[in-house]
Amino acid sequence: MICRQVVKQEETEAIACKLAAMLKPGDVICLSGDLGAGKTTFTKALGKALGVAEDITSPTFSLIQEYQGDLPLYHFDVYRLLKPSEFRDLGAEEYFDGDGVCVIEWANLVREYLPERHIWIEIKWLDPKRREICITPSENYGCEITKELGVT
Ligand code: ADP
Ligand code: MG
């Protein structure tokens, strides 16, 4: 795991942008952190870097939004699920290992239904502008990416 402190939004966006450049089809990015931490902000920057022209919004009323970029981006926000198994029942698994990149906001709420192969990014709110961003690869995947993101 690597942790970085950022002091402004642009730095969070720069990390997302750097990550986007390293992603491949089938990659799954799990985001956690409180409301207002910056998960959607991170996703917007990642999408922009993936070439998504549309404005990425928080998919509050739908579980998932699909965007077309250089790679398809599947943006999940599972905050409003009543129970974790809904995530499975809605067919989330079909998106993993697929043709695009998955980003899951509030991934901590559906932990048991996530693919083993993922990169976990926790954003901690420190003050209105500062955040601590901790990135954890899974056992056999994402180590190089994590290392890269640890250097400015
Ligand atoms: P979440 O999706 O985690 O609920 P959002 O991305 O919607 O959070 O909101 C984060 C808010 O914090 C935005 O209004 C953004 O402008 C602001 N912000 C301020 N500083 C930062 C930072 N360093 N990183 C990310 N967001 C920041
Ligand atoms: Mg959000």
mmCIF file of C-alpha atoms and ligand atoms in Angstrom:
data_model
loop_
_atom_site.group_PDB
_atom_site.id
_atom_site.type_symbol
_atom_site.label_atom_id
_atom_site.label_comp_id
_atom_site.label_asym_id
_atom_site.label_seq_id
_atom_site.Cartn_x
_atom_site.Cartn_y
_atom_site.Cartn_z
ATOM 1 C CA MET A 1 0.000 0.000 0.000
ATOM 2 C CA ILE A 2 1.148 3.505 -0.713
ATOM 3 C CA CYS A 3 -0.359 6.648 0.770
ATOM 4 C CA ARG A 4 -0.044 10.178 -0.514
ATOM 5 C CA GLN A 5 -1.248 13.439 0.865
ATOM 6 C CA VAL A 6 -2.602 15.926 -1.608
ATOM 7 C CA VAL A 7 -3.358 19.549 -0.834
ATOM 8 C CA LYS A 8 -5.711 20.410 -3.672
ATOM 9 C CA GLN A 9 -8.223 18.901 -6.063
ATOM 10 C CA GLU A 10 -5.893 19.161 -9.052
ATOM 11 C CA GLU A 11 -3.464 16.794 -7.358
ATOM 12 C CA THR A 12 -6.191 14.202 -6.853
ATOM 13 C CA GLU A 13 -7.084 14.618 -10.518
ATOM 14 C CA ALA A 14 -3.452 14.228 -11.542
ATOM 15 C CA ILE A 15 -3.271 10.861 -9.763
ATOM 16 C CA ALA A 16 -6.465 9.731 -11.509
ATOM 17 C CA CYS A 17 -5.079 10.865 -14.833
ATOM 18 C CA LYS A 18 -1.846 8.992 -14.305
ATOM 19 C CA LEU A 19 -3.793 5.888 -13.338
ATOM 20 C CA ALA A 20 -5.985 6.153 -16.449
ATOM 21 C CA ALA A 21 -2.939 5.987 -18.698
ATOM 22 C CA MET A 22 -1.962 2.617 -17.190
ATOM 23 C CA LEU A 23 -5.367 0.911 -17.305
ATOM 24 C CA LYS A 24 -6.349 -1.976 -19.523
ATOM 25 C CA PRO A 25 -9.648 -3.674 -20.341
ATOM 26 C CA GLY A 26 -10.861 -5.675 -17.359
ATOM 27 C CA ASP A 27 -9.257 -3.462 -14.745
ATOM 28 C CA VAL A 28 -11.363 -2.755 -11.676
ATOM 29 C CA ILE A 29 -10.803 0.298 -9.498
ATOM 30 C CA CYS A 30 -12.487 0.227 -6.092
ATOM 31 C CA LEU A 31 -13.030 3.584 -4.417
ATOM 32 C CA SER A 32 -13.858 4.126 -0.772
ATOM 33 C CA GLY A 33 -14.053 7.160 1.473
ATOM 34 C CA ASP A 34 -16.782 9.251 3.089
ATOM 35 C CA LEU A 35 -19.296 11.413 1.294
ATOM 36 C CA GLY A 36 -17.413 14.392 -0.147
ATOM 37 C CA ALA A 37 -14.022 12.690 0.015
ATOM 38 C CA GLY A 38 -13.532 12.927 -3.736
ATOM 39 C CA LYS A 39 -14.530 9.594 -5.283
ATOM 40 C CA THR A 40 -16.606 11.188 -8.033
ATOM 41 C CA THR A 41 -13.994 13.884 -8.562
ATOM 42 C CA PHE A 42 -11.420 11.131 -9.024
ATOM 43 C CA THR A 43 -13.682 9.248 -11.438
ATOM 44 C CA LYS A 44 -14.392 12.349 -13.522
ATOM 45 C CA ALA A 45 -10.676 13.003 -13.973
ATOM 46 C CA LEU A 46 -10.033 9.355 -14.774
ATOM 47 C CA GLY A 47 -12.812 9.360 -17.366
ATOM 48 C CA LYS A 48 -11.580 12.533 -18.967
ATOM 49 C CA ALA A 49 -8.118 11.016 -19.271
ATOM 50 C CA LEU A 50 -9.685 7.904 -20.824
ATOM 51 C CA GLY A 51 -11.151 10.134 -23.494
ATOM 52 C CA VAL A 52 -14.736 10.244 -22.264
ATOM 53 C CA ALA A 53 -16.264 13.365 -23.809
ATOM 54 C CA GLU A 54 -19.489 13.289 -21.804
ATOM 55 C CA ASP A 55 -19.701 14.868 -18.402
ATOM 56 C CA ILE A 56 -19.428 12.155 -15.782
ATOM 57 C CA THR A 57 -21.971 12.572 -13.024
ATOM 58 C CA SER A 58 -22.564 10.630 -9.868
ATOM 59 C CA PRO A 59 -24.809 7.718 -10.862
ATOM 60 C CA THR A 60 -26.935 8.256 -7.786
ATOM 61 C CA PHE A 61 -30.195 6.939 -9.179
ATOM 62 C CA SER A 62 -28.813 4.214 -11.353
ATOM 63 C CA LEU A 63 -26.296 1.751 -10.065
ATOM 64 C CA ILE A 64 -24.163 2.028 -13.156
ATOM 65 C CA GLN A 65 -23.403 4.466 -15.953
ATOM 66 C CA GLU A 66 -21.558 3.467 -19.090
ATOM 67 C CA TYR A 67 -19.329 5.919 -20.917
ATOM 68 C CA GLN A 68 -17.508 5.553 -24.190
ATOM 69 C CA GLY A 69 -13.866 6.609 -24.219
ATOM 70 C CA ASP A 70 -10.689 5.064 -25.628
ATOM 71 C CA LEU A 71 -11.895 2.232 -23.421
ATOM 72 C CA PRO A 72 -15.455 1.879 -22.160
ATOM 73 C CA LEU A 73 -15.792 3.177 -18.610
ATOM 74 C CA TYR A 74 -18.308 1.509 -16.299
ATOM 75 C CA HIS A 75 -18.979 3.781 -13.359
ATOM 76 C CA PHE A 76 -20.766 2.190 -10.396
ATOM 77 C CA ASP A 77 -22.019 3.948 -7.298
ATOM 78 C CA VAL A 78 -23.433 1.449 -4.846
ATOM 79 C CA TYR A 79 -24.231 3.868 -2.022
ATOM 80 C CA ARG A 80 -27.979 3.449 -2.402
ATOM 81 C CA LEU A 81 -28.133 -0.311 -2.608
ATOM 82 C CA LEU A 82 -30.339 -1.707 0.121
ATOM 83 C CA LYS A 83 -28.268 -4.844 0.417
ATOM 84 C CA PRO A 84 -24.925 -5.917 -1.048
ATOM 85 C CA SER A 85 -26.400 -8.892 -2.909
ATOM 86 C CA GLU A 86 -28.304 -6.465 -5.160
ATOM 87 C CA PHE A 87 -24.942 -5.655 -6.669
ATOM 88 C CA ARG A 88 -24.515 -9.271 -7.711
ATOM 89 C CA ASP A 89 -28.144 -9.649 -8.769
ATOM 90 C CA LEU A 90 -27.863 -6.655 -11.086
ATOM 91 C CA GLY A 91 -25.172 -8.486 -13.006
ATOM 92 C CA ALA A 92 -22.145 -6.450 -11.961
ATOM 93 C CA GLU A 93 -19.894 -9.426 -12.575
ATOM 94 C CA GLU A 94 -20.467 -9.246 -16.317
ATOM 95 C CA TYR A 95 -18.623 -5.974 -16.370
ATOM 96 C CA PHE A 96 -15.525 -7.259 -14.603
ATOM 97 C CA ASP A 97 -12.974 -8.873 -16.827
ATOM 98 C CA GLY A 98 -14.769 -7.262 -19.751
ATOM 99 C CA ASP A 99 -13.891 -4.850 -22.513
ATOM 100 C CA GLY A 100 -13.647 -1.774 -20.324
ATOM 101 C CA VAL A 101 -12.559 -0.315 -17.032
ATOM 102 C CA CYS A 102 -14.804 -0.502 -13.955
ATOM 103 C CA VAL A 103 -14.763 2.151 -11.248
ATOM 104 C CA ILE A 104 -16.850 1.377 -8.176
ATOM 105 C CA GLU A 105 -17.677 4.127 -5.689
ATOM 106 C CA TRP A 106 -18.411 2.868 -2.151
ATOM 107 C CA ALA A 107 -16.798 -0.467 -3.025
ATOM 108 C CA ASN A 108 -16.473 -1.193 0.712
ATOM 109 C CA LEU A 109 -20.267 -1.768 0.790
ATOM 110 C CA VAL A 110 -20.100 -4.669 -1.674
ATOM 111 C CA ARG A 111 -16.780 -6.163 -0.662
ATOM 112 C CA GLU A 112 -17.928 -9.785 -0.918
ATOM 113 C CA TYR A 113 -18.966 -9.383 -4.576
ATOM 114 C CA LEU A 114 -15.836 -7.715 -5.895
ATOM 115 C CA PRO A 115 -13.380 -9.505 -8.148
ATOM 116 C CA GLU A 116 -10.185 -10.617 -6.468
ATOM 117 C CA ARG A 117 -8.167 -8.708 -8.997
ATOM 118 C CA HIS A 118 -8.625 -5.007 -8.279
ATOM 119 C CA ILE A 119 -6.882 -1.859 -7.166
ATOM 120 C CA TRP A 120 -8.278 -0.290 -4.026
ATOM 121 C CA ILE A 121 -8.142 3.463 -3.584
ATOM 122 C CA GLU A 122 -9.248 4.967 -0.288
ATOM 123 C CA ILE A 123 -9.632 8.721 -0.122
ATOM 124 C CA LYS A 124 -9.581 10.213 3.363
ATOM 125 C CA TRP A 125 -10.861 13.717 3.999
ATOM 126 C CA LEU A 126 -8.349 15.723 6.024
ATOM 127 C CA ASP A 127 -9.621 19.257 5.537
ATOM 128 C CA PRO A 128 -11.615 21.054 2.815
ATOM 129 C CA LYS A 129 -8.726 20.761 0.357
ATOM 130 C CA ARG A 130 -6.394 18.137 1.741
ATOM 131 C CA ARG A 131 -6.874 14.406 1.308
ATOM 132 C CA GLU A 132 -4.893 11.292 2.036
ATOM 133 C CA ILE A 133 -5.079 8.861 -0.869
ATOM 134 C CA CYS A 134 -4.078 5.272 -0.122
ATOM 135 C CA ILE A 135 -3.677 2.786 -2.945
ATOM 136 C CA THR A 136 -3.576 -0.959 -2.379
ATOM 137 C CA PRO A 137 -3.040 -3.492 -5.171
ATOM 138 C CA SER A 138 -4.432 -7.005 -4.896
ATOM 139 C CA GLU A 139 -2.141 -9.940 -4.430
ATOM 140 C CA ASN A 140 -1.108 -10.645 -7.996
ATOM 141 C CA TYR A 141 -2.200 -7.527 -9.693
ATOM 142 C CA GLY A 142 -1.607 -3.798 -9.684
ATOM 143 C CA CYS A 143 1.730 -3.674 -7.896
ATOM 144 C CA GLU A 144 3.477 -1.831 -10.704
ATOM 145 C CA ILE A 145 0.611 0.604 -11.106
ATOM 146 C CA THR A 146 0.563 1.266 -7.365
ATOM 147 C CA LYS A 147 4.296 1.862 -7.310
ATOM 148 C CA GLU A 148 4.016 4.304 -10.206
ATOM 149 C CA LEU A 149 1.259 6.218 -8.454
ATOM 150 C CA GLY A 150 3.421 6.548 -5.375
ATOM 151 C CA VAL A 151 5.894 8.787 -7.146
ATOM 152 C CA THR A 152 5.042 12.276 -8.257
HETATM 153 P P1 ADP B 1 -17.584 11.698 -3.203
HETATM 154 O O1 ADP B 1 -17.886 11.189 -4.582
HETATM 155 O O2 ADP B 1 -16.473 10.969 -2.510
HETATM 156 O O3 ADP B 1 -18.799 11.829 -2.343
HETATM 157 P P2 ADP B 1 -17.112 14.216 -4.577
HETATM 158 O O4 ADP B 1 -16.028 13.960 -5.542
HETATM 159 O O5 ADP B 1 -18.505 14.277 -5.092
HETATM 160 O O6 ADP B 1 -17.013 13.182 -3.357
HETATM 161 O O7 ADP B 1 -16.853 15.570 -3.813
HETATM 162 C C1 ADP B 1 -15.569 15.981 -3.389
HETATM 163 C C2 ADP B 1 -15.603 17.464 -3.174
HETATM 164 O O8 ADP B 1 -14.403 17.901 -2.557
HETATM 165 C C3 ADP B 1 -15.739 18.231 -4.484
HETATM 166 O O9 ADP B 1 -16.589 19.337 -4.276
HETATM 167 C C4 ADP B 1 -14.309 18.695 -4.767
HETATM 168 O O10 ADP B 1 -14.304 19.915 -5.501
HETATM 169 C C5 ADP B 1 -13.796 18.903 -3.356
HETATM 170 N N1 ADP B 1 -12.333 18.793 -3.167
HETATM 171 C C6 ADP B 1 -11.559 19.717 -2.572
HETATM 172 N N2 ADP B 1 -10.288 19.335 -2.481
HETATM 173 C C7 ADP B 1 -10.231 18.106 -3.055
HETATM 174 C C8 ADP B 1 -9.151 17.181 -3.240
HETATM 175 N N3 ADP B 1 -7.896 17.428 -2.847
HETATM 176 N N4 ADP B 1 -9.453 16.015 -3.852
HETATM 177 C C9 ADP B 1 -10.715 15.734 -4.249
HETATM 178 N N5 ADP B 1 -11.768 16.574 -4.082
HETATM 179 C C10 ADP B 1 -11.532 17.760 -3.494
HETATM 180 MG MG MG B 2 -19.642 10.271 -5.382
#
